[in-house]
Amino acid sequence: MNVFEQYESNVRSYIRSFPATFVRAKGDKMWDDQGKEYIDFFAGAGALNYGHNDDGMKKAVIEYMQGDGILHSLDMGTEAKAKFLQRFQDVILKPRKMDYKMMFPGPTGTNTVESALKLARKVTGRAKVVSFTRAFHGMTLGALAITGNAFKRKGAGVSLNETIFMPYDGYTGNGINSADLLEQMLNDDGSGMDKPAAVILEVIQGEGGINACSMEWLKRIREICTEHGIIMIVDDVQAGCGRSGTFFSFEPAGIVPDMICMSKSLGGMGLPFAMTLVKPEYDKFGPGEHNGTFRGNNLAFIAAAEAMRFWENDDLAQRVQHNAAVIKERLGRIRDRFPQFAAKVKGRGFMQGLELTVAKEKGEEICAEAFKNGLILETAGPDDEVVKLLPPLILTDESLAKGLDIMEEAFAAVAERMEKSAA
Ligand SMILES: Cc1ncc(COP(=O)(O)O)c(C=O)c1O
């Protein structure tokens, strides 16, 4: 029995999908203690958009530490925080003409979601929140209440209240537009729907199975929220920071959410960090009303400020958009080569996947096979039926090609085993 099995809690999970002890990582690759190299198509579940150990961020963080820079400071003023606030304004918000207050909750994705929910409830005086089928927003009780996954919800051990689940775009698959349905229910005094404080959504659902909504649907949701005085919250924890091909996932729709939840790659190199962007008119928490010891992680401020260099021009975004097309094309070929999985190509940007609509249980086997051959690849969806690609945005052409080859070989190996066992 190894040290993990002996001492670590049963709750550990990714270590089961990727049974290795990792010792080093750089760019789009990781190495284990046996010296085996892996291409990383998982990128810390979207926390490593800029890859592992980016030289610029590493240098900035090391210099800061060597200069005895402040590491912990609650939400006091630090040079590191000032630098990040300014850089984010100058590089991200101002060029997009976006006007938001920047709130720092605790350092995780679920913390930013909790802060947005609480604030939306405070400013509207209403309790209910509309969330969507297959949504994933985090593990603390408020975020779990708006998360669809039954297994995760059961883990709460208490009732999860105040959520109205509506079908996500495309969920019903029969042409029903769930934005129209939402509007109809809001306008109907007999629908039983209490007016919600907020509508919260992911523009590309990650954990829920790589479901991307259309920009038309997103615009309709924005309009409906505006008409009814409902706060629109976009959870960009996983789809943000360039993963969709633009810095924010909703940019192609030209909408302005009332609140935006950010974490994961915001910390630049995997450092814990979260931020809630709030339209100034909703910035209504009193001082310390939403508190926390680890709000604003100074090392993450340093790395995050340095990460802004990727957004000073269009190079990275264009690279992502170009390689996203390469991925889409290849996934289409894999789908066609293996009809036994009746797979569907899903998602956009560097957040795509193949949903197995037949032999769904083979998703995990495909990822295990890929791992044996040096590719870190995960599943998503309620039945782990989506083989999902979440590579770092800085992925080289060589790693992209090699990773896709390994993925296709994994499909081939599993398909062959299925044929043999059926014969
Ligand atoms: C969209 C979304 N929101 C929130 C979270 C929760 O983030 P964290 O695990 O950092 O709490 C996740 C995590 O995967 C996520 O994908």
Coordinates of C-alpha atoms and ligand atoms in Angstrom, one line a residue:
M1 CA 0.0 0.0 0.0
N2 CA 1.5 3.4 -0.9
V3 CA 1.5 6.4 1.3
F4 CA -1.6 7.9 -0.4
E5 CA -3.7 4.7 0.2
Q6 CA -2.4 4.4 3.7
Y7 CA -2.9 8.0 5.0
E8 CA -5.0 10.0 2.6
S9 CA -8.7 10.2 2.9
N10 CA -11.0 8.0 0.7
V11 CA -12.3 11.2 -0.8
R12 CA -9.2 11.5 -3.1
S13 CA -10.3 11.2 -6.7
Y14 CA -8.0 12.4 -9.5
I15 CA -5.2 10.3 -8.1
R16 CA -7.3 7.3 -8.9
S17 CA -7.7 8.3 -12.5
F18 CA -4.0 9.2 -12.8
P19 CA -2.2 6.7 -10.6
A20 CA 1.3 8.1 -10.5
T21 CA 3.4 10.3 -8.3
F22 CA 4.3 13.5 -10.2
V23 CA 7.5 15.3 -9.6
R24 CA 7.9 17.9 -12.3
A25 CA 5.9 19.9 -14.8
K26 CA 6.7 22.4 -17.5
G27 CA 4.4 24.0 -20.1
D28 CA 2.1 21.4 -21.4
K29 CA 3.9 18.4 -19.9
M30 CA 4.3 16.5 -16.6
W31 CA 6.7 13.9 -15.4
D32 CA 6.3 11.2 -12.8
D33 CA 8.8 9.7 -10.4
Q34 CA 9.7 7.0 -12.9
G35 CA 10.7 9.6 -15.4
K36 CA 7.7 9.0 -17.6
E37 CA 6.5 12.0 -19.6
Y38 CA 2.8 12.9 -20.0
I39 CA 1.1 15.5 -22.2
D40 CA -1.4 17.4 -20.1
F41 CA -4.8 17.6 -21.7
F42 CA -6.3 18.4 -18.3
A43 CA -4.5 21.5 -17.2
G44 CA -5.5 21.4 -13.5
A45 CA -9.2 21.2 -14.5
G46 CA -8.7 24.6 -16.2
A47 CA -6.5 26.2 -13.6
L48 CA -3.4 26.0 -15.8
N49 CA -4.4 27.8 -19.0
Y50 CA -0.9 29.3 -19.2
G51 CA 0.7 25.9 -18.6
H52 CA 2.9 24.7 -15.8
N53 CA 5.6 26.9 -14.4
D54 CA 5.5 29.8 -16.9
D55 CA 9.0 31.4 -16.8
G56 CA 7.7 35.0 -16.5
M57 CA 5.4 34.2 -13.6
K58 CA 7.9 32.0 -11.9
K59 CA 10.5 34.8 -12.0
A60 CA 8.0 37.4 -10.7
V61 CA 7.0 35.1 -7.8
I62 CA 10.6 34.2 -6.9
E63 CA 11.7 37.8 -7.0
Y64 CA 8.8 38.8 -4.8
M65 CA 9.6 36.2 -2.2
Q66 CA 13.3 37.0 -2.3
G67 CA 12.4 40.6 -1.6
D68 CA 10.4 39.5 1.5
G69 CA 7.2 40.7 -0.2
I70 CA 4.1 40.4 1.9
L71 CA 2.6 37.0 1.6
H72 CA -0.4 37.2 3.9
S73 CA -2.3 40.4 4.6
L74 CA -6.1 39.6 4.7
D75 CA -7.5 42.4 2.5
M76 CA -5.0 45.1 3.6
G77 CA -3.4 47.2 0.9
T78 CA -0.4 45.7 -0.6
E79 CA 1.8 46.6 -3.5
A80 CA 1.0 43.2 -5.1
K81 CA -2.8 43.8 -4.9
A82 CA -2.4 47.3 -6.2
K83 CA -0.5 46.0 -9.2
F84 CA -3.0 43.3 -10.0
L85 CA -6.0 45.7 -9.7
Q86 CA -4.3 48.2 -12.1
R87 CA -3.2 45.5 -14.6
F88 CA -6.5 43.8 -14.8
Q89 CA -8.3 47.2 -15.3
D90 CA -5.8 48.3 -18.0
V91 CA -5.4 45.0 -19.9
I92 CA -8.8 43.3 -19.5
L93 CA -11.6 45.6 -18.4
K94 CA -10.8 49.0 -20.0
P95 CA -10.1 47.8 -23.5
R96 CA -13.5 45.9 -23.4
K97 CA -15.2 49.0 -21.9
M98 CA -16.3 47.0 -18.9
D99 CA -17.0 48.8 -15.6
Y100 CA -16.8 46.4 -12.6
K101 CA -15.8 46.6 -9.0
M102 CA -13.3 43.8 -8.2
M103 CA -14.2 41.8 -5.1
F104 CA -11.8 39.2 -3.6
P105 CA -13.6 36.4 -1.8
G106 CA -11.9 33.3 -0.4
P107 CA -9.4 31.8 -2.9
T108 CA -11.5 29.1 -4.7
G109 CA -14.2 28.9 -7.4
T110 CA -16.9 28.0 -4.9
N111 CA -16.0 31.1 -2.8
T112 CA -16.6 33.4 -5.7
V113 CA -19.9 31.7 -6.5
E114 CA -21.0 32.0 -2.8
S115 CA -20.1 35.7 -2.8
A116 CA -22.1 36.4 -5.9
L117 CA -25.2 34.5 -4.7
K118 CA -25.1 36.3 -1.3
L119 CA -24.7 39.7 -2.9
A120 CA -27.5 39.1 -5.5
R121 CA -29.8 38.1 -2.6
K122 CA -28.8 41.1 -0.6
V123 CA -29.4 43.6 -3.4
T124 CA -32.7 42.2 -4.6
G125 CA -34.1 41.0 -1.2
R126 CA -35.1 37.8 -2.9
A127 CA -33.9 34.3 -2.2
K128 CA -34.5 32.0 -5.2
V129 CA -31.9 31.5 -7.9
V130 CA -32.4 30.1 -11.3
S131 CA -29.7 27.6 -12.3
F132 CA -29.6 25.1 -15.2
T133 CA -29.5 21.4 -15.7
R134 CA -26.0 20.0 -15.6
A135 CA -24.6 23.1 -13.9
F136 CA -21.6 22.8 -11.7
H137 CA -20.7 25.7 -9.4
G138 CA -18.8 24.2 -6.5
M139 CA -19.0 22.2 -3.3
T140 CA -20.0 24.6 -0.5
L141 CA -23.7 24.5 0.3
G142 CA -24.8 27.6 -1.6
A143 CA -22.9 26.5 -4.7
L144 CA -24.0 22.9 -4.3
A145 CA -27.6 24.0 -4.2
I146 CA -27.3 25.3 -7.7
T147 CA -25.3 22.3 -9.0
G148 CA -27.1 19.6 -10.9
N149 CA -25.1 16.5 -10.2
A150 CA -27.1 14.1 -8.0
F151 CA -24.0 12.3 -6.4
K152 CA -22.5 15.6 -5.4
R153 CA -25.8 17.0 -4.1
K154 CA -26.3 13.9 -2.0
G155 CA -23.0 14.6 -0.3
A156 CA -24.5 17.7 1.3
G157 CA -26.4 15.8 3.9
V158 CA -28.9 18.6 4.2
S159 CA -31.6 19.9 2.0
L160 CA -30.4 22.2 -0.7
N161 CA -32.9 25.0 -1.1
E162 CA -33.9 28.1 -3.0
T163 CA -32.9 26.9 -6.5
I164 CA -35.1 26.7 -9.6
F165 CA -33.6 24.4 -12.2
M166 CA -34.4 25.2 -15.8
P167 CA -33.3 23.3 -18.9
Y168 CA -29.9 24.5 -20.2
D169 CA -29.7 25.5 -23.9
G170 CA -30.2 22.4 -26.0
Y171 CA -31.0 20.2 -23.0
T172 CA -34.5 19.0 -24.1
G173 CA -33.2 18.4 -27.6
N174 CA -36.7 19.0 -29.1
G175 CA -36.4 22.5 -30.3
I176 CA -37.8 24.0 -27.1
N177 CA -36.0 27.3 -26.3
S178 CA -35.5 27.3 -22.6
A179 CA -34.9 31.0 -22.5
D180 CA -38.4 31.5 -24.0
L181 CA -39.7 29.0 -21.4
L182 CA -38.1 31.0 -18.6
E183 CA -39.6 34.2 -19.8
Q184 CA -43.0 32.6 -20.2
M185 CA -42.9 31.3 -16.6
L186 CA -41.7 34.6 -15.2
N187 CA -44.6 36.4 -16.9
D188 CA -47.2 33.9 -15.8
D189 CA -48.6 34.4 -12.3
G190 CA -49.8 30.8 -12.4
S191 CA -46.4 29.2 -13.2
G192 CA -45.5 28.8 -9.6
M193 CA -42.1 30.4 -10.2
D194 CA -41.2 32.9 -7.5
K195 CA -39.2 35.8 -8.9
P196 CA -35.6 34.9 -8.5
A197 CA -32.7 37.1 -7.2
A198 CA -30.4 35.8 -9.9
V199 CA -29.9 33.6 -12.9
I200 CA -26.5 31.9 -12.8
L201 CA -24.9 30.0 -15.7
E202 CA -21.8 28.7 -17.3
V203 CA -21.4 29.7 -20.9
I204 CA -19.7 26.3 -21.5
Q205 CA -20.6 23.8 -18.8
G206 CA -17.4 22.0 -17.9
E207 CA -18.0 19.3 -15.2
G208 CA -21.6 18.9 -16.4
G209 CA -20.4 17.4 -19.7
I210 CA -19.0 20.2 -22.0
N211 CA -22.3 21.8 -23.1
A212 CA -21.9 25.1 -24.8
C213 CA -24.9 27.4 -25.0
S214 CA -25.5 29.5 -28.2
M215 CA -24.8 33.2 -28.1
E216 CA -28.5 33.9 -29.1
W217 CA -29.7 32.0 -26.0
L218 CA -27.2 33.9 -23.9
K219 CA -28.4 37.3 -25.2
R220 CA -32.0 36.3 -24.6
I221 CA -31.2 35.4 -21.0
R222 CA -29.5 38.8 -20.6
E223 CA -32.6 40.5 -22.0
I224 CA -34.9 38.6 -19.7
C225 CA -32.8 39.4 -16.6
T226 CA -32.8 43.0 -17.5
E227 CA -36.6 43.1 -18.2
H228 CA -37.4 41.5 -14.8
G229 CA -34.7 43.1 -12.6
I230 CA -32.9 39.8 -12.1
I231 CA -29.2 39.7 -11.5
M232 CA -27.3 37.8 -14.3
I233 CA -24.3 36.0 -13.0
V234 CA -21.9 34.3 -15.3
D235 CA -19.7 31.7 -13.7
D236 CA -16.5 31.9 -15.7
V237 CA -14.4 29.9 -13.2
Q238 CA -13.6 27.2 -15.8
A239 CA -14.5 28.7 -19.1
G240 CA -12.8 32.1 -18.4
C241 CA -9.3 33.3 -18.8
G242 CA -9.1 32.5 -22.5
R243 CA -10.3 28.9 -22.5
S244 CA -13.2 29.6 -24.8
G245 CA -11.0 31.5 -27.3
T246 CA -11.7 35.0 -25.8
F247 CA -10.8 36.2 -22.3
F248 CA -14.4 36.0 -21.1
S249 CA -16.5 33.1 -22.4
F250 CA -19.5 35.4 -23.1
E251 CA -17.6 38.0 -25.2
P252 CA -18.9 36.8 -28.6
A253 CA -22.5 37.5 -27.4
G254 CA -21.6 41.2 -26.6
I255 CA -23.5 40.9 -23.3
V256 CA -22.6 42.5 -20.0
P257 CA -23.3 40.3 -17.0
D258 CA -24.1 41.9 -13.6
M259 CA -21.6 39.7 -11.8
I260 CA -18.8 37.5 -13.1
C261 CA -17.2 34.7 -11.1
M262 CA -13.5 34.0 -11.8
S263 CA -11.0 31.7 -10.3
K264 CA -8.8 28.7 -11.6
S265 CA -6.5 30.2 -14.2
L266 CA -6.9 33.7 -12.8
G267 CA -4.0 32.8 -10.4
G268 CA -1.8 32.4 -13.4
M269 CA 0.3 29.4 -12.4
G270 CA -2.1 27.4 -10.3
L271 CA -2.0 29.6 -7.2
P272 CA -5.3 29.7 -5.3
F273 CA -7.2 32.9 -6.2
A274 CA -10.7 34.1 -6.9
M275 CA -12.4 37.3 -7.9
T276 CA -16.0 38.4 -8.2
L277 CA -16.6 41.2 -10.7
V278 CA -19.6 43.3 -9.7
K279 CA -21.3 46.1 -11.6
P280 CA -20.8 49.2 -9.4
E281 CA -24.5 49.6 -8.7
Y282 CA -24.6 46.2 -7.0
D283 CA -21.4 46.7 -4.9
K284 CA -23.5 46.7 -1.8
F285 CA -21.7 44.6 0.8
G286 CA -20.8 46.6 3.9
P287 CA -17.1 46.5 4.9
G288 CA -16.3 43.0 6.1
E289 CA -19.9 41.8 5.5
H290 CA -18.5 39.0 3.3
N291 CA -15.2 38.1 5.0
G292 CA -12.4 35.6 5.0
T293 CA -8.8 35.1 6.1
F294 CA -7.4 34.2 2.7
R295 CA -9.0 36.9 0.6
G296 CA -6.4 38.2 -1.8
N297 CA -3.5 35.8 -2.0
N298 CA -0.5 38.1 -2.6
L299 CA 1.6 35.5 -4.5
A300 CA -1.4 34.9 -6.7
F301 CA -1.7 38.7 -7.2
I302 CA 1.9 38.7 -8.5
A303 CA 1.5 35.7 -10.8
A304 CA -1.9 37.0 -12.0
A305 CA -0.6 40.4 -12.8
E306 CA 2.2 38.8 -14.8
A307 CA -0.3 36.6 -16.6
M308 CA -1.9 39.8 -18.0
R309 CA 1.0 39.9 -20.5
F310 CA -0.8 37.1 -22.5
W311 CA -3.7 39.6 -23.1
E312 CA -1.8 42.6 -24.2
N313 CA -2.2 41.5 -27.8
D314 CA -4.4 38.9 -29.7
D315 CA -1.7 36.3 -30.2
L316 CA -2.8 33.8 -27.6
A317 CA -6.5 34.2 -28.4
Q318 CA -5.9 33.7 -32.1
R319 CA -3.8 30.6 -31.4
V320 CA -6.5 29.1 -29.2
Q321 CA -9.1 29.8 -31.9
H322 CA -6.9 28.2 -34.6
N323 CA -6.1 25.1 -32.5
A324 CA -9.7 24.8 -31.4
A325 CA -10.6 24.3 -35.0
V326 CA -7.9 21.6 -35.3
I327 CA -9.3 19.9 -32.2
K328 CA -12.9 20.0 -33.6
E329 CA -11.9 18.6 -36.9
R330 CA -10.0 15.7 -35.3
L331 CA -12.8 14.9 -32.8
G332 CA -15.1 14.7 -35.8
R333 CA -12.8 12.2 -37.4
I334 CA -12.6 10.1 -34.2
R335 CA -16.4 10.2 -34.0
D336 CA -16.7 8.9 -37.6
R337 CA -14.1 6.2 -37.2
F338 CA -15.7 4.7 -34.1
P339 CA -19.5 4.6 -34.8
Q340 CA -19.9 2.0 -31.9
F341 CA -19.8 5.0 -29.5
A342 CA -22.3 7.1 -31.5
A343 CA -20.2 10.0 -30.2
K344 CA -21.1 13.7 -30.3
V345 CA -18.5 16.5 -30.7
K346 CA -19.2 19.1 -28.0
G347 CA -17.9 22.4 -26.7
R348 CA -15.8 25.2 -28.2
G349 CA -12.4 26.7 -27.8
F350 CA -10.0 24.6 -25.6
M351 CA -13.0 23.1 -23.9
Q352 CA -14.2 20.4 -26.2
G353 CA -15.1 16.7 -25.8
L354 CA -16.6 13.6 -27.3
E355 CA -19.8 12.5 -25.6
L356 CA -20.3 8.7 -25.9
T357 CA -24.1 8.2 -26.3
V358 CA -23.6 4.5 -26.5
A359 CA -21.3 2.5 -24.3
K360 CA -21.1 5.5 -22.0
E361 CA -19.2 3.6 -19.4
K362 CA -16.2 3.3 -21.7
G363 CA -15.3 7.0 -21.2
E364 CA -13.2 6.2 -18.1
E365 CA -11.6 3.2 -19.9
I366 CA -10.6 5.4 -22.8
C367 CA -9.0 8.0 -20.4
A368 CA -7.2 5.2 -18.5
E369 CA -5.8 3.8 -21.8
A370 CA -4.6 7.3 -22.8
F371 CA -2.9 7.7 -19.4
K372 CA -1.0 4.5 -19.9
N373 CA 0.3 6.0 -23.1
G374 CA 1.3 9.3 -21.7
L375 CA -1.7 11.5 -22.0
I376 CA -3.6 13.1 -19.1
L377 CA -7.2 13.1 -20.2
E378 CA -10.4 13.3 -18.0
T379 CA -14.1 12.6 -18.3
A380 CA -17.0 14.9 -17.6
G381 CA -20.8 14.6 -17.4
P382 CA -23.0 12.8 -14.9
D383 CA -22.0 9.4 -16.1
D384 CA -18.4 10.2 -17.0
E385 CA -19.6 9.8 -20.6
V386 CA -17.8 12.7 -22.1
V387 CA -14.1 12.4 -22.9
K388 CA -13.0 16.0 -22.4
L389 CA -10.1 18.0 -23.6
L390 CA -8.9 20.9 -21.5
P391 CA -5.3 21.4 -22.6
P392 CA -3.3 24.5 -21.5
L393 CA -3.7 27.3 -24.0
I394 CA 0.0 27.5 -24.6
L395 CA 0.0 23.9 -25.9
T396 CA 2.6 23.4 -28.7
D397 CA 1.6 22.1 -32.1
E398 CA 3.7 19.0 -31.5
S399 CA 2.0 18.2 -28.1
L400 CA -1.4 18.9 -29.7
A401 CA -0.8 16.5 -32.5
K402 CA 0.8 13.8 -30.3
G403 CA -2.0 14.1 -27.6
L404 CA -4.7 13.8 -30.2
D405 CA -2.9 10.7 -31.7
I406 CA -2.8 9.1 -28.2
M407 CA -6.4 9.9 -27.7
E408 CA -7.4 8.3 -31.0
E409 CA -5.3 5.2 -30.2
A410 CA -7.1 4.9 -26.8
F411 CA -10.4 4.9 -28.6
A412 CA -9.1 2.3 -31.0
A413 CA -7.8 0.0 -28.2
V414 CA -11.1 0.2 -26.2
A415 CA -13.1 -0.4 -29.4
E416 CA -11.1 -3.4 -30.2
R417 CA -11.5 -4.8 -26.7
M418 CA -15.3 -4.3 -27.0
E419 CA -15.3 -6.2 -30.3
K420 CA -13.3 -9.1 -28.8
S421 CA -15.6 -9.4 -25.8
A422 CA -18.7 -9.3 -28.0
A423 CA -17.3 -12.0 -30.3
Ligands
LIG1 C1 -17.8 26.5 -13.4 C2 -17.2 26.2 -12.1 N1 -17.6 26.9 -11.0 C3 -17.1 26.7 -9.8 C4 -16.2 25.7 -9.6 C5 -15.7 25.5 -8.2 O1 -14.3 25.8 -8.1 P1 -13.4 25.3 -6.9 O2 -13.2 23.8 -7.2 O3 -12.2 26.0 -7.0 O4 -14.2 25.6 -5.7 C6 -15.8 24.9 -10.7 C7 -14.8 23.8 -10.5 O5 -14.6 23.0 -11.3 C8 -16.3 25.2 -12.0 O6 -16.0 24.4 -13.0

